[in-house]
Amino acid sequence: MENLFSLTVIADFLGSSLRLAVPLTFATIGGMLSERSGVYNIGLEGMLLLGAFGAAVGAFLMDTPFGGVLLGGLFGATGGLFLAVLAVSLRVNQLVAGIAINMFAIGLTSFLSRVVFGVKATTMSLPGFKPMAVPLLAKIPVIGPVFFQQDLLVYTMYGVIPLLYWLLFHTPWGLNIRAVGEYPRAVDTAGVSVYGLRYACVIVSGLLAGLGGCHLVLSQVFLFTEHMSAGKGFIALAAIILGRWNPIGGFLACLLFGACEALQLRLQFYHQDVPYQIFTMLPYIASILALIGIVGKASPPASAGIPYEREGK
């Protein structure tokens, strides 16, 4: 047991927790942005899957992970565009629209993966991102290996979180987004396009979720498998609430769920006599318990989930 608590083992566990939290974090901050503008993005699961498939296709065709990021982000943003058309323009029930996106993504990626990759889908190894050490910082005991020996998408996440926080809470653009999620009529009266802001936020939400899918393929497993998002989009919905619609809070919530996933992987290794399904439930149980603990203590934007229609139409 002594070796389990060595600095090396602890650093390895924390590093795994961070890596496993990356897809969740991209999906969470994307979903949070969409909900801040008044649109529930229940389709995060599907957008993660679309991003993962796009990343696999891009890396496969262009033989570079950057091609994967390009197509993965594009596929995720396209999923966001579909949701925006349904929820903003057509004013479809946002929960139904999100579920439709999820079902569409599952069916489409399952079919196209067989068309594009054929029988090679589960045996191929795609080009991906390798860990890159940050000079000096990577040598800090424990903290260095955890935070500063990661891949490019992790470092991208480090930049996106504070950038989005600053944009939301310290710029006129962010003020408009938060106002659209609370009082869209007042924003419209002031001459700001409610539809335009919501479209932008939902599309960027899909783009960010797509980057989460890119990390699954290009930094974790280096291949695409059907249903590989494995419910991460739904865990991201819990992280949005647990993080109180704040990018930093959402990231911390994702670290918690990432730690749960890293723990279940280690429990499977150390307790091979126990059915692995028991351990794989851990992240999902944690998300349920987290939501139970925060019920009644966190409120979404007042106009989230409510379609907006301009007066006179």
One Martini backbone bead per residue (centre of mass of N, CA, C, O) as a GRO file, in nm:
protein
  313
    1MET     BB    1   0.053   0.065  -0.013
    2GLU     BB    2   0.288   0.264  -0.017
    3ASN     BB    3   0.315   0.297  -0.334
    4LEU     BB    4   0.031   0.437  -0.379
    5PHE     BB    5   0.167   0.712  -0.217
    6SER     BB    6   0.349   0.807  -0.414
    7LEU     BB    7   0.445   1.065  -0.610
    8THR     BB    8   0.422   0.915  -0.877
    9VAL     BB    9   0.133   0.804  -0.844
   10ILE     BB   10  -0.006   1.073  -0.790
   11ALA     BB   11   0.079   1.213  -1.053
   12ASP     BB   12  -0.052   1.005  -1.239
   13PHE     BB   13  -0.342   1.042  -1.138
   14LEU     BB   14  -0.368   1.347  -1.191
   15GLY     BB   15  -0.302   1.334  -1.493
   16SER     BB   16  -0.538   1.150  -1.568
   17SER     BB   17  -0.762   1.334  -1.466
   18LEU     BB   18  -0.703   1.564  -1.661
   19ARG     BB   19  -0.728   1.415  -1.932
   20LEU     BB   20  -1.025   1.308  -1.875
   21ALA     BB   21  -1.138   1.616  -1.845
   22VAL     BB   22  -1.119   1.751  -2.125
   23PRO     BB   23  -1.379   1.672  -2.278
   24LEU     BB   24  -1.565   1.777  -2.055
   25THR     BB   25  -1.472   2.074  -2.059
   26PHE     BB   26  -1.545   2.151  -2.345
   27ALA     BB   27  -1.845   2.076  -2.315
   28THR     BB   28  -1.910   2.254  -2.070
   29ILE     BB   29  -1.832   2.540  -2.180
   30GLY     BB   30  -2.019   2.517  -2.419
   31GLY     BB   31  -2.288   2.470  -2.268
   32MET     BB   32  -2.268   2.725  -2.094
   33LEU     BB   33  -2.281   2.930  -2.324
   34SER     BB   34  -2.556   2.847  -2.432
   35GLU     BB   35  -2.716   2.888  -2.162
   36ARG     BB   36  -2.646   3.190  -2.126
   37SER     BB   37  -2.827   3.250  -2.399
   38GLY     BB   38  -3.092   3.032  -2.364
   39VAL     BB   39  -2.966   2.738  -2.458
   40TYR     BB   40  -3.012   2.412  -2.445
   41ASN     BB   41  -2.744   2.157  -2.464
   42ILE     BB   42  -2.827   1.826  -2.511
   43GLY     BB   43  -2.616   1.772  -2.770
   44LEU     BB   44  -2.324   1.710  -2.659
   45GLU     BB   45  -2.290   1.413  -2.720
   46GLY     BB   46  -2.311   1.440  -3.031
   47MET     BB   47  -2.077   1.652  -3.063
   48LEU     BB   48  -1.855   1.475  -2.958
   49LEU     BB   49  -1.893   1.254  -3.175
   50LEU     BB   50  -1.852   1.433  -3.422
   51GLY     BB   51  -1.566   1.527  -3.341
   52ALA     BB   52  -1.437   1.247  -3.335
   53PHE     BB   53  -1.496   1.172  -3.627
   54GLY     BB   54  -1.362   1.416  -3.761
   55ALA     BB   55  -1.080   1.358  -3.645
   56ALA     BB   56  -1.042   1.084  -3.780
   57VAL     BB   57  -1.077   1.175  -4.074
   58GLY     BB   58  -0.862   1.398  -4.081
   59ALA     BB   59  -0.619   1.221  -3.992
   60PHE     BB   60  -0.652   1.006  -4.216
   61LEU     BB   61  -0.643   1.196  -4.476
   62MET     BB   62  -0.391   1.401  -4.371
   63ASP     BB   63  -0.182   1.281  -4.163
   64THR     BB   64  -0.287   1.482  -3.922
   65PRO     BB   65  -0.400   1.624  -3.628
   66PHE     BB   66  -0.483   1.902  -3.749
   67GLY     BB   67  -0.698   1.787  -3.936
   68GLY     BB   68  -0.869   1.677  -3.703
   69VAL     BB   69  -0.933   1.948  -3.568
   70LEU     BB   70  -1.069   2.081  -3.805
   71LEU     BB   71  -1.300   1.867  -3.848
   72GLY     BB   72  -1.398   1.840  -3.557
   73GLY     BB   73  -1.484   2.134  -3.519
   74LEU     BB   74  -1.675   2.142  -3.765
   75PHE     BB   75  -1.870   1.917  -3.679
   76GLY     BB   76  -1.954   2.045  -3.412
   77ALA     BB   77  -2.057   2.315  -3.533
   78THR     BB   78  -2.276   2.180  -3.707
   79GLY     BB   79  -2.437   2.076  -3.470
   80GLY     BB   80  -2.490   2.361  -3.360
   81LEU     BB   81  -2.644   2.466  -3.606
   82PHE     BB   82  -2.879   2.269  -3.594
   83LEU     BB   83  -2.973   2.355  -3.314
   84ALA     BB   84  -3.025   2.653  -3.382
   85VAL     BB   85  -3.242   2.610  -3.591
   86LEU     BB   86  -3.439   2.458  -3.405
   87ALA     BB   87  -3.437   2.654  -3.140
   88VAL     BB   88  -3.440   2.948  -3.274
   89SER     BB   89  -3.600   2.948  -3.547
   90LEU     BB   90  -3.822   2.701  -3.490
   91ARG     BB   91  -3.884   2.657  -3.180
   92VAL     BB   92  -3.799   2.403  -3.061
   93ASN     BB   93  -3.773   2.196  -2.829
   94GLN     BB   94  -3.471   2.172  -2.670
   95LEU     BB   95  -3.474   1.880  -2.573
   96VAL     BB   96  -3.558   1.748  -2.838
   97ALA     BB   97  -3.330   1.863  -3.014
   98GLY     BB   98  -3.095   1.733  -2.857
   99ILE     BB   99  -3.182   1.438  -2.890
  100ALA     BB  100  -3.175   1.441  -3.198
  101ILE     BB  101  -2.874   1.494  -3.224
  102ASN     BB  102  -2.779   1.239  -3.080
  103MET     BB  103  -2.915   1.029  -3.266
  104PHE     BB  104  -2.790   1.126  -3.529
  105ALA     BB  105  -2.490   1.089  -3.449
  106ILE     BB  106  -2.493   0.790  -3.393
  107GLY     BB  107  -2.589   0.694  -3.673
  108LEU     BB  108  -2.387   0.843  -3.859
  109THR     BB  109  -2.112   0.743  -3.735
  110SER     BB  110  -2.164   0.441  -3.762
  111PHE     BB  111  -2.192   0.438  -4.070
  112LEU     BB  112  -1.938   0.608  -4.167
  113SER     BB  113  -1.714   0.438  -4.032
  114ARG     BB  114  -1.760   0.195  -4.227
  115VAL     BB  115  -1.711   0.347  -4.490
  116VAL     BB  116  -1.424   0.473  -4.427
  117PHE     BB  117  -1.276   0.223  -4.248
  118GLY     BB  118  -1.407  -0.031  -4.188
  119VAL     BB  119  -1.227  -0.293  -4.043
  120LYS     BB  120  -1.000  -0.076  -3.930
  121ALA     BB  121  -1.126   0.090  -3.694
  122THR     BB  122  -1.007  -0.103  -3.437
  123THR     BB  123  -0.679  -0.109  -3.551
  124MET     BB  124  -0.607   0.161  -3.595
  125SER     BB  125  -0.354   0.436  -3.608
  126LEU     BB  126  -0.360   0.757  -3.538
  127PRO     BB  127  -0.260   1.059  -3.556
  128GLY     BB  128  -0.118   1.246  -3.277
  129PHE     BB  129  -0.078   1.382  -2.966
  130LYS     BB  130   0.195   1.466  -2.774
  131PRO     BB  131   0.366   1.521  -2.515
  132MET     BB  132   0.465   1.851  -2.377
  133ALA     BB  133   0.720   2.012  -2.234
  134VAL     BB  134   0.761   2.271  -2.015
  135PRO     BB  135   0.991   2.468  -1.950
  136LEU     BB  136   1.067   2.422  -1.605
  137LEU     BB  137   0.770   2.355  -1.515
  138ALA     BB  138   0.804   2.035  -1.552
  139LYS     BB  139   1.011   2.022  -1.284
  140ILE     BB  140   0.797   2.036  -1.091
  141PRO     BB  141   0.687   1.881  -0.838
  142VAL     BB  142   0.405   1.709  -0.954
  143ILE     BB  143   0.291   1.961  -1.108
  144GLY     BB  144   0.450   1.938  -1.368
  145PRO     BB  145   0.352   1.657  -1.481
  146VAL     BB  146   0.048   1.730  -1.470
  147PHE     BB  147   0.043   2.032  -1.631
  148PHE     BB  148   0.346   2.030  -1.817
  149GLN     BB  149   0.289   1.718  -1.965
  150GLN     BB  150   0.116   1.783  -2.231
  151ASP     BB  151  -0.096   1.843  -2.474
  152LEU     BB  152  -0.221   2.074  -2.691
  153LEU     BB  153  -0.524   2.059  -2.594
  154VAL     BB  154  -0.467   2.127  -2.301
  155TYR     BB  155  -0.342   2.407  -2.352
  156THR     BB  156  -0.593   2.515  -2.488
  157MET     BB  157  -0.773   2.493  -2.239
  158TYR     BB  158  -0.613   2.693  -2.063
  159GLY     BB  159  -0.697   2.936  -2.253
  160VAL     BB  160  -1.013   2.919  -2.279
  161ILE     BB  161  -1.115   2.958  -1.992
  162PRO     BB  162  -1.018   3.254  -1.928
  163LEU     BB  163  -1.129   3.380  -2.186
  164LEU     BB  164  -1.430   3.318  -2.133
  165TYR     BB  165  -1.448   3.457  -1.864
  166TRP     BB  166  -1.373   3.739  -1.962
  167LEU     BB  167  -1.591   3.770  -2.182
  168LEU     BB  168  -1.843   3.729  -1.991
  169PHE     BB  169  -1.744   3.936  -1.726
  170HIS     BB  170  -1.553   4.183  -1.903
  171THR     BB  171  -1.764   4.236  -2.144
  172PRO     BB  172  -2.008   4.343  -2.353
  173TRP     BB  173  -2.058   4.071  -2.487
  174GLY     BB  174  -2.113   3.915  -2.222
  175LEU     BB  175  -2.346   4.090  -2.126
  176ASN     BB  176  -2.534   4.020  -2.361
  177ILE     BB  177  -2.549   3.718  -2.313
  178ARG     BB  178  -2.660   3.728  -2.023
  179ALA     BB  179  -2.911   3.895  -2.102
  180VAL     BB  180  -3.036   3.692  -2.303
  181GLY     BB  181  -3.074   3.471  -2.070
  182GLU     BB  182  -3.273   3.671  -1.904
  183TYR     BB  183  -3.354   3.949  -2.109
  184PRO     BB  184  -3.432   3.951  -2.431
  185ARG     BB  185  -3.621   4.194  -2.467
  186ALA     BB  186  -3.421   4.415  -2.374
  187VAL     BB  187  -3.206   4.357  -2.588
  188ASP     BB  188  -3.384   4.407  -2.835
  189THR     BB  189  -3.457   4.702  -2.762
  190ALA     BB  190  -3.138   4.786  -2.778
  191GLY     BB  191  -3.047   4.639  -3.073
  192VAL     BB  192  -2.992   4.341  -3.014
  193SER     BB  193  -2.938   4.026  -3.141
  194VAL     BB  194  -3.071   3.742  -3.028
  195TYR     BB  195  -3.027   3.541  -3.260
  196GLY     BB  196  -2.727   3.596  -3.312
  197LEU     BB  197  -2.619   3.521  -3.031
  198ARG     BB  198  -2.735   3.234  -3.016
  199TYR     BB  199  -2.600   3.123  -3.261
  200ALA     BB  200  -2.308   3.173  -3.177
  201CYS     BB  201  -2.313   3.010  -2.908
  202VAL     BB  202  -2.402   2.732  -3.025
  203ILE     BB  203  -2.172   2.696  -3.227
  204VAL     BB  204  -1.940   2.721  -3.021
  205SER     BB  205  -2.037   2.488  -2.852
  206GLY     BB  206  -1.988   2.275  -3.075
  207LEU     BB  207  -1.688   2.331  -3.114
  208LEU     BB  208  -1.597   2.256  -2.826
  209ALA     BB  209  -1.710   1.971  -2.827
  210GLY     BB  210  -1.539   1.883  -3.070
  211LEU     BB  211  -1.267   1.911  -2.917
  212GLY     BB  212  -1.332   1.689  -2.719
  213GLY     BB  213  -1.340   1.469  -2.938
  214CYS     BB  214  -1.049   1.508  -3.032
  215HIS     BB  215  -0.915   1.412  -2.769
  216LEU     BB  216  -1.011   1.123  -2.774
  217VAL     BB  217  -0.857   1.054  -3.049
  218LEU     BB  218  -0.566   1.232  -3.044
  219SER     BB  219  -0.487   1.166  -2.707
  220GLN     BB  220  -0.597   0.865  -2.622
  221VAL     BB  221  -0.671   0.626  -2.869
  222PHE     BB  222  -0.625   0.667  -3.195
  223LEU     BB  223  -0.940   0.616  -3.250
  224PHE     BB  224  -1.255   0.496  -3.378
  225THR     BB  225  -1.564   0.446  -3.199
  226GLU     BB  226  -1.856   0.354  -3.122
  227HIS     BB  227  -1.980   0.546  -2.870
  228MET     BB  228  -1.717   0.696  -2.733
  229SER     BB  229  -1.852   0.912  -2.542
  230ALA     BB  230  -2.006   0.760  -2.306
  231GLY     BB  231  -2.180   1.012  -2.163
  232LYS     BB  232  -2.015   1.286  -2.141
  233GLY     BB  233  -2.237   1.493  -2.215
  234PHE     BB  234  -2.406   1.439  -1.952
  235ILE     BB  235  -2.188   1.509  -1.749
  236ALA     BB  236  -2.158   1.801  -1.849
  237LEU     BB  237  -2.437   1.892  -1.753
  238ALA     BB  238  -2.363   1.856  -1.455
  239ALA     BB  239  -2.113   2.050  -1.455
  240ILE     BB  240  -2.266   2.308  -1.514
  241ILE     BB  241  -2.425   2.310  -1.250
  242LEU     BB  242  -2.190   2.271  -1.049
  243GLY     BB  243  -2.043   2.540  -1.184
  244ARG     BB  244  -2.258   2.772  -1.223
  245TRP     BB  245  -2.206   2.890  -1.513
  246ASN     BB  246  -1.880   2.856  -1.493
  247PRO     BB  247  -1.579   2.793  -1.627
  248ILE     BB  248  -1.422   2.731  -1.365
  249GLY     BB  249  -1.632   2.556  -1.222
  250GLY     BB  250  -1.653   2.348  -1.452
  251PHE     BB  251  -1.359   2.251  -1.441
  252LEU     BB  252  -1.366   2.146  -1.148
  253ALA     BB  253  -1.590   1.940  -1.201
  254CYS     BB  254  -1.429   1.779  -1.417
  255LEU     BB  255  -1.202   1.691  -1.230
  256LEU     BB  256  -1.379   1.516  -1.055
  257PHE     BB  257  -1.475   1.324  -1.285
  258GLY     BB  258  -1.189   1.246  -1.377
  259ALA     BB  259  -1.109   1.112  -1.109
  260CYS     BB  260  -1.327   0.894  -1.117
  261GLU     BB  261  -1.222   0.762  -1.380
  262ALA     BB  262  -0.935   0.702  -1.283
  263LEU     BB  263  -1.023   0.526  -1.044
  264GLN     BB  264  -1.177   0.303  -1.200
  265LEU     BB  265  -0.929   0.202  -1.357
  266ARG     BB  266  -0.767   0.116  -1.101
  267LEU     BB  267  -0.976  -0.076  -0.980
  268GLN     BB  268  -0.970  -0.276  -1.212
  269PHE     BB  269  -0.671  -0.356  -1.171
  270TYR     BB  270  -0.684  -0.432  -0.847
  271HIS     BB  271  -0.996  -0.571  -0.913
  272GLN     BB  272  -1.041  -0.838  -1.118
  273ASP     BB  273  -1.276  -0.996  -0.950
  274VAL     BB  274  -1.445  -0.756  -1.032
  275PRO     BB  275  -1.682  -0.630  -1.202
  276TYR     BB  276  -1.629  -0.362  -1.414
  277GLN     BB  277  -1.914  -0.228  -1.412
  278ILE     BB  278  -1.900  -0.115  -1.125
  279PHE     BB  279  -1.671   0.099  -1.186
  280THR     BB  280  -1.797   0.248  -1.441
  281MET     BB  281  -2.023   0.395  -1.261
  282LEU     BB  282  -1.881   0.620  -1.095
  283PRO     BB  283  -1.915   0.889  -1.263
  284TYR     BB  284  -2.232   0.872  -1.266
  285ILE     BB  285  -2.278   0.872  -0.964
  286ALA     BB  286  -2.133   1.139  -0.908
  287SER     BB  287  -2.327   1.316  -1.075
  288ILE     BB  288  -2.581   1.255  -0.911
  289LEU     BB  289  -2.477   1.344  -0.631
  290ALA     BB  290  -2.408   1.634  -0.713
  291LEU     BB  291  -2.700   1.715  -0.788
  292ILE     BB  292  -2.829   1.657  -0.516
  293GLY     BB  293  -2.645   1.867  -0.357
  294ILE     BB  294  -2.745   2.129  -0.556
  295VAL     BB  295  -3.030   2.134  -0.517
  296GLY     BB  296  -3.158   2.467  -0.499
  297LYS     BB  297  -2.855   2.629  -0.538
  298ALA     BB  298  -2.905   2.640  -0.857
  299SER     BB  299  -2.956   2.870  -1.132
  300PRO     BB  300  -3.058   2.931  -1.425
  301PRO     BB  301  -3.125   3.106  -1.666
  302ALA     BB  302  -3.435   3.245  -1.701
  303SER     BB  303  -3.447   3.186  -2.042
  304ALA     BB  304  -3.389   2.900  -2.041
  305GLY     BB  305  -3.574   2.717  -2.287
  306ILE     BB  306  -3.694   2.986  -2.419
  307PRO     BB  307  -3.836   3.090  -2.680
  308TYR     BB  308  -3.788   3.354  -2.912
  309GLU     BB  309  -4.020   3.629  -2.995
  310ARG     BB  310  -4.092   3.880  -3.172
  311GLU     BB  311  -4.264   4.148  -3.185
  312GLY     BB  312  -4.507   4.125  -3.453
  313LYS     BB  313  -4.493   3.798  -3.546
   0.00000   0.00000   0.00000
